[in-house]
Short mmCIF file of N, CA, C and O in Angstrom, two decimals:
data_model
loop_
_atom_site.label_atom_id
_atom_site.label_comp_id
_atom_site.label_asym_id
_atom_site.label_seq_id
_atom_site.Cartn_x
_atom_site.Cartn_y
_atom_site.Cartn_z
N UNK A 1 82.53 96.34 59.20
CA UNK A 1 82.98 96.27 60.57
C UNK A 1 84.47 96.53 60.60
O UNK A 1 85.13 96.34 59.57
N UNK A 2 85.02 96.94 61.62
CA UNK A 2 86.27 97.15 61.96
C UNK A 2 87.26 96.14 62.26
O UNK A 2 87.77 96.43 63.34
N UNK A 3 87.84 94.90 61.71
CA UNK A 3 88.98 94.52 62.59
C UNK A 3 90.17 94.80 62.92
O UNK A 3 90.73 95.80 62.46
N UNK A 4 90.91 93.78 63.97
CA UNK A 4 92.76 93.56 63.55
C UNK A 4 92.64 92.71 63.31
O UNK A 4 91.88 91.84 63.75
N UNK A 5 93.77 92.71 62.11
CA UNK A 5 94.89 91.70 61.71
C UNK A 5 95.84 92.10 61.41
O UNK A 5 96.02 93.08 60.69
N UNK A 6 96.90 91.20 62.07
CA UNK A 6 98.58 91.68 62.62
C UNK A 6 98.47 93.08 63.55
O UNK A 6 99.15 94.08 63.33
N UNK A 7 97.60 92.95 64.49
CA UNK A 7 97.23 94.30 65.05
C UNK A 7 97.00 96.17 64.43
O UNK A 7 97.21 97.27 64.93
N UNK A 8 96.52 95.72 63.23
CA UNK A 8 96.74 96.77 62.69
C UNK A 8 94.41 97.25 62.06
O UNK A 8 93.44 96.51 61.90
N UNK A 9 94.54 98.25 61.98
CA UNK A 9 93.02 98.18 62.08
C UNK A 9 92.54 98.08 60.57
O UNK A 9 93.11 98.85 59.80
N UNK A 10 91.81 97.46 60.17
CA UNK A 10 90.93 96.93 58.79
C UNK A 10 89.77 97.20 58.85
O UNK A 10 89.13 96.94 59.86
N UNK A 11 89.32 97.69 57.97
CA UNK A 11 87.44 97.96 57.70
C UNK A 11 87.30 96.79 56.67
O UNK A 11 87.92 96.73 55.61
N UNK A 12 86.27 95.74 57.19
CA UNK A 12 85.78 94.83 56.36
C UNK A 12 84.45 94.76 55.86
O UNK A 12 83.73 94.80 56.86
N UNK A 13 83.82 94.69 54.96
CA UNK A 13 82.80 94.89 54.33
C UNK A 13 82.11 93.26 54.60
O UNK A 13 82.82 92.26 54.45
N UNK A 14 80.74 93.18 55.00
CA UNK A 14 80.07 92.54 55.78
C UNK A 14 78.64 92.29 55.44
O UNK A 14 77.97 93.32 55.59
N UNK A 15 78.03 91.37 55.07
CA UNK A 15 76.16 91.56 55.18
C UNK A 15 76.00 91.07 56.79
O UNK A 15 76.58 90.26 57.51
N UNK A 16 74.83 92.08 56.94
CA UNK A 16 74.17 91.89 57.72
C UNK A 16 72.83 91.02 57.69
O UNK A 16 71.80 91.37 57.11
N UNK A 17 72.98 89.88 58.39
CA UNK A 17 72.27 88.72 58.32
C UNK A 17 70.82 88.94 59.56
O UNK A 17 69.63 88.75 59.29
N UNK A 18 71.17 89.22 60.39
CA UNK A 18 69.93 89.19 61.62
C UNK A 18 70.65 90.47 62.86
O UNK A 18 71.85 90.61 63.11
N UNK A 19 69.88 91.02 63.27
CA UNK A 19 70.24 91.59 64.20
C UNK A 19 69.22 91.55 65.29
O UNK A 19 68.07 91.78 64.92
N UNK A 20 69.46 91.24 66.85
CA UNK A 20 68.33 91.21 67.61
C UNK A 20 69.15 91.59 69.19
O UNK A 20 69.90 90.93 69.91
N UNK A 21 68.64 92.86 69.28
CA UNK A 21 69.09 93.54 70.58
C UNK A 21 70.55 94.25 70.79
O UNK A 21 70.48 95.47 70.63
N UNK A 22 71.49 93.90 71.03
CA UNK A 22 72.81 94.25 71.02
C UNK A 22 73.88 93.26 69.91
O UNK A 22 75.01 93.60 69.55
N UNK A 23 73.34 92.31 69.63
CA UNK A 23 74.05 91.53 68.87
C UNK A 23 73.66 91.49 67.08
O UNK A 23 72.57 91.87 66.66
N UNK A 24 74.75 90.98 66.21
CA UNK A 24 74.61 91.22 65.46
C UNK A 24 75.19 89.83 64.00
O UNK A 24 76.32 89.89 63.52
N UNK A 25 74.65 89.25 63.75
CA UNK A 25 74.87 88.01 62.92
C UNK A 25 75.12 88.17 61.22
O UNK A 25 74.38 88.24 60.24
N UNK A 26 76.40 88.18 61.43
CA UNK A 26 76.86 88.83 59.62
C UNK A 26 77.22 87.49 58.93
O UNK A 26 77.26 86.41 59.51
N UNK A 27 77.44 87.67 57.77
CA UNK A 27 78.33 86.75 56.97
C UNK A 27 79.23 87.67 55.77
O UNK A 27 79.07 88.78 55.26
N UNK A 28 79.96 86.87 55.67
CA UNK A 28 81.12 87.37 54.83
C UNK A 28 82.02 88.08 54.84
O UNK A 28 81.59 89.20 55.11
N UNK A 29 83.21 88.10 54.68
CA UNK A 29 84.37 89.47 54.70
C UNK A 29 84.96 89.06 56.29
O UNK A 29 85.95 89.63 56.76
N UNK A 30 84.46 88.37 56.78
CA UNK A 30 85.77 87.92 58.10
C UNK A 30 86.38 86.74 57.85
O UNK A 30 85.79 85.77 57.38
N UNK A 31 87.44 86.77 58.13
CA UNK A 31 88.98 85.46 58.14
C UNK A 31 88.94 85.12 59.52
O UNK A 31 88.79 85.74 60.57
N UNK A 32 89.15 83.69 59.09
CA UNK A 32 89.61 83.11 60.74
C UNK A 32 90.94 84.16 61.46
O UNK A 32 91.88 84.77 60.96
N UNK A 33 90.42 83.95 63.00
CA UNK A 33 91.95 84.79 63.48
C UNK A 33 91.58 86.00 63.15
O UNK A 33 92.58 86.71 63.09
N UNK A 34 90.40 86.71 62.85
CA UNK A 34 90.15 88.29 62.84
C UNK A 34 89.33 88.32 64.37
O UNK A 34 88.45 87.68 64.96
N UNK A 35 90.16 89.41 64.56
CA UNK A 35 89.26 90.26 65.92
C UNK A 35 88.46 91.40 65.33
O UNK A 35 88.75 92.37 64.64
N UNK A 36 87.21 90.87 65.93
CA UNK A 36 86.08 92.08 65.64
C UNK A 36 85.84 93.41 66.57
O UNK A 36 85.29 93.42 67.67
N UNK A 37 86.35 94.46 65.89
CA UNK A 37 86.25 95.38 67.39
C UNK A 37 85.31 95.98 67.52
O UNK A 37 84.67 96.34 66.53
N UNK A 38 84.91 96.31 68.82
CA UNK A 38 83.61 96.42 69.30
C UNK A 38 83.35 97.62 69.91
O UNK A 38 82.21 98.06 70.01
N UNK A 39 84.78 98.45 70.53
CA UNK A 39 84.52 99.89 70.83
C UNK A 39 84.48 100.74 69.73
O UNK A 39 85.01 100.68 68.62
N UNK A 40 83.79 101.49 70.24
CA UNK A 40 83.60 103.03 68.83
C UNK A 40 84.44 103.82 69.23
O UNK A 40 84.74 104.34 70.31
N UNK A 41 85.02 103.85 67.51
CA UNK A 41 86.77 104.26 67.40
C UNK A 41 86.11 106.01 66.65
O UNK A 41 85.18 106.27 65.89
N UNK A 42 87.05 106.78 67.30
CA UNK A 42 86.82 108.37 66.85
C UNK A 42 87.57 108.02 65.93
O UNK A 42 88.49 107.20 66.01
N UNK A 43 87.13 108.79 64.74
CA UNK A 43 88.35 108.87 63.58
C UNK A 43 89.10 107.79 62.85
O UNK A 43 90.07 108.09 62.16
N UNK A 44 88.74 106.72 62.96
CA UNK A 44 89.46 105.35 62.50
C UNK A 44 90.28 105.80 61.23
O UNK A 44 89.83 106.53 60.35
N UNK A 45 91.19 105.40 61.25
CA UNK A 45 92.42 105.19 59.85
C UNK A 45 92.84 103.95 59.89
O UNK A 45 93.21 103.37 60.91
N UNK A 46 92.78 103.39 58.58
CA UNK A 46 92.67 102.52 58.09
C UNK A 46 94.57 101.67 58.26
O UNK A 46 95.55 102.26 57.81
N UNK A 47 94.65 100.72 58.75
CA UNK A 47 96.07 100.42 58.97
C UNK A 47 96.94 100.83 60.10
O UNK A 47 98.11 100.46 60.20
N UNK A 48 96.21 101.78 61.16
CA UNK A 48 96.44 102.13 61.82
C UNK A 48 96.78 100.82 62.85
O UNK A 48 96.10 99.80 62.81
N UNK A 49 98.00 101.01 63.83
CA UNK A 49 98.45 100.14 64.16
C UNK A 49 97.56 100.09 66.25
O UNK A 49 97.40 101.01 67.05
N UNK A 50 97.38 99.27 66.30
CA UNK A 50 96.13 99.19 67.73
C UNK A 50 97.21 98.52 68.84
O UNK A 50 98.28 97.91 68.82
N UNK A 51 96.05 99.13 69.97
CA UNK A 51 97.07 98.13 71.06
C UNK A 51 95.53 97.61 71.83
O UNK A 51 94.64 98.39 72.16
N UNK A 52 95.50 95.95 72.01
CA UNK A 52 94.24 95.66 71.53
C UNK A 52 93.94 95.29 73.64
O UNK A 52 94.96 94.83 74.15
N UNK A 53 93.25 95.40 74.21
CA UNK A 53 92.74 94.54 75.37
C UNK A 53 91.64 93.48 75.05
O UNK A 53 90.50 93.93 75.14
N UNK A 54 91.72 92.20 74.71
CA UNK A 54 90.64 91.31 74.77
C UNK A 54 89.95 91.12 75.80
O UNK A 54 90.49 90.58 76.77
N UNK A 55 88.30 91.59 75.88
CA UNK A 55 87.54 91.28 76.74
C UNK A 55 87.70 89.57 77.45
O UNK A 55 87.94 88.57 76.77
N UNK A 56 87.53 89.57 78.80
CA UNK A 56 87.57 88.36 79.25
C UNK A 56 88.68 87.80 79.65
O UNK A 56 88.76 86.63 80.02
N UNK A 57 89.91 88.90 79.58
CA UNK A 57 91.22 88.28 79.16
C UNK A 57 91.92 89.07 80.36
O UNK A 57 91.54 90.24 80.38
N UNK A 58 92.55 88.86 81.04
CA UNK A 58 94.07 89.58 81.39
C UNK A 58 94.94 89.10 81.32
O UNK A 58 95.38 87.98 81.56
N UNK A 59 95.41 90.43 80.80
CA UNK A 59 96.62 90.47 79.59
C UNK A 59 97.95 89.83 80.51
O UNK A 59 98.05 90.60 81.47
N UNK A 60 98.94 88.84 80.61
CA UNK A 60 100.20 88.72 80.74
C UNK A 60 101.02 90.41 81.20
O UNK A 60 100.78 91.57 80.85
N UNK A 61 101.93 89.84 82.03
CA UNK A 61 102.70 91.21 82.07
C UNK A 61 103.82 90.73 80.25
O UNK A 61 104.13 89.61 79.86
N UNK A 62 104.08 91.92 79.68
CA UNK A 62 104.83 92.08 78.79
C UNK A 62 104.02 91.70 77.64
O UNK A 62 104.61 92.09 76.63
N UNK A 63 103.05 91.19 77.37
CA UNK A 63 102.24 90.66 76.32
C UNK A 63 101.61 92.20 75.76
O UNK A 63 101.25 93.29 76.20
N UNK A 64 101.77 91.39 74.34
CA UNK A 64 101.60 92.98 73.25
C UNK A 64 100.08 93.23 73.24
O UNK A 64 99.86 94.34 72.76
N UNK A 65 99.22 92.75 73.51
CA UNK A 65 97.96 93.28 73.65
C UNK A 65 97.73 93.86 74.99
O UNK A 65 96.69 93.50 75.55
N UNK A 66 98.61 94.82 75.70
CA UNK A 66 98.11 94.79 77.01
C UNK A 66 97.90 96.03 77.47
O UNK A 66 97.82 96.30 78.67
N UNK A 67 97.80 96.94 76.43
CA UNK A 67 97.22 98.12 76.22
C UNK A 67 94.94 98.53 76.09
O UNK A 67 94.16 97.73 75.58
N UNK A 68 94.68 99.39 76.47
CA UNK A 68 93.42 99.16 75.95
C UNK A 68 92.95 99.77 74.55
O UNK A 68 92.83 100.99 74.58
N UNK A 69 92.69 99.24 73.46
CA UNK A 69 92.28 100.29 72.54
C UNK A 69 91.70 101.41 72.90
O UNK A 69 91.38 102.24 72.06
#
């Protein structure tokens, strides 16, 4: 799976535990404080630095996530 940490993009290696419908129940290879990203990224590079929108969230004016990936 894809995260950030320190806003920057990571491919983490993952088992896949259950999957049922749109969702998906892994274990392993995520750290607390990782964001799992969920849009499909063209071309991903690894370290690449993100500008993240958290679903559910609006963003602060001036707050560094307030871009949309």
């Amino acid at each position: 799976v894809y995260v950030s940490r320190d806003e920057r993009l990571h491919t983490v290696p993952v088992e896949l535990v259950r999957e049922h419908g749109e969702e998906a129940f892994v274990t392993g290879g995520l750290q607390p404080g990782d964001l799992v990203i969920v849009t499909r990224l063209v071309n991903p590079l690894q370290n690449t630095r993100l500008n993240l929108q958290i679903m559910g969230r609006q963003p602060a004016p001036g707050d560094s996530q307030e871009a949309a990936s």
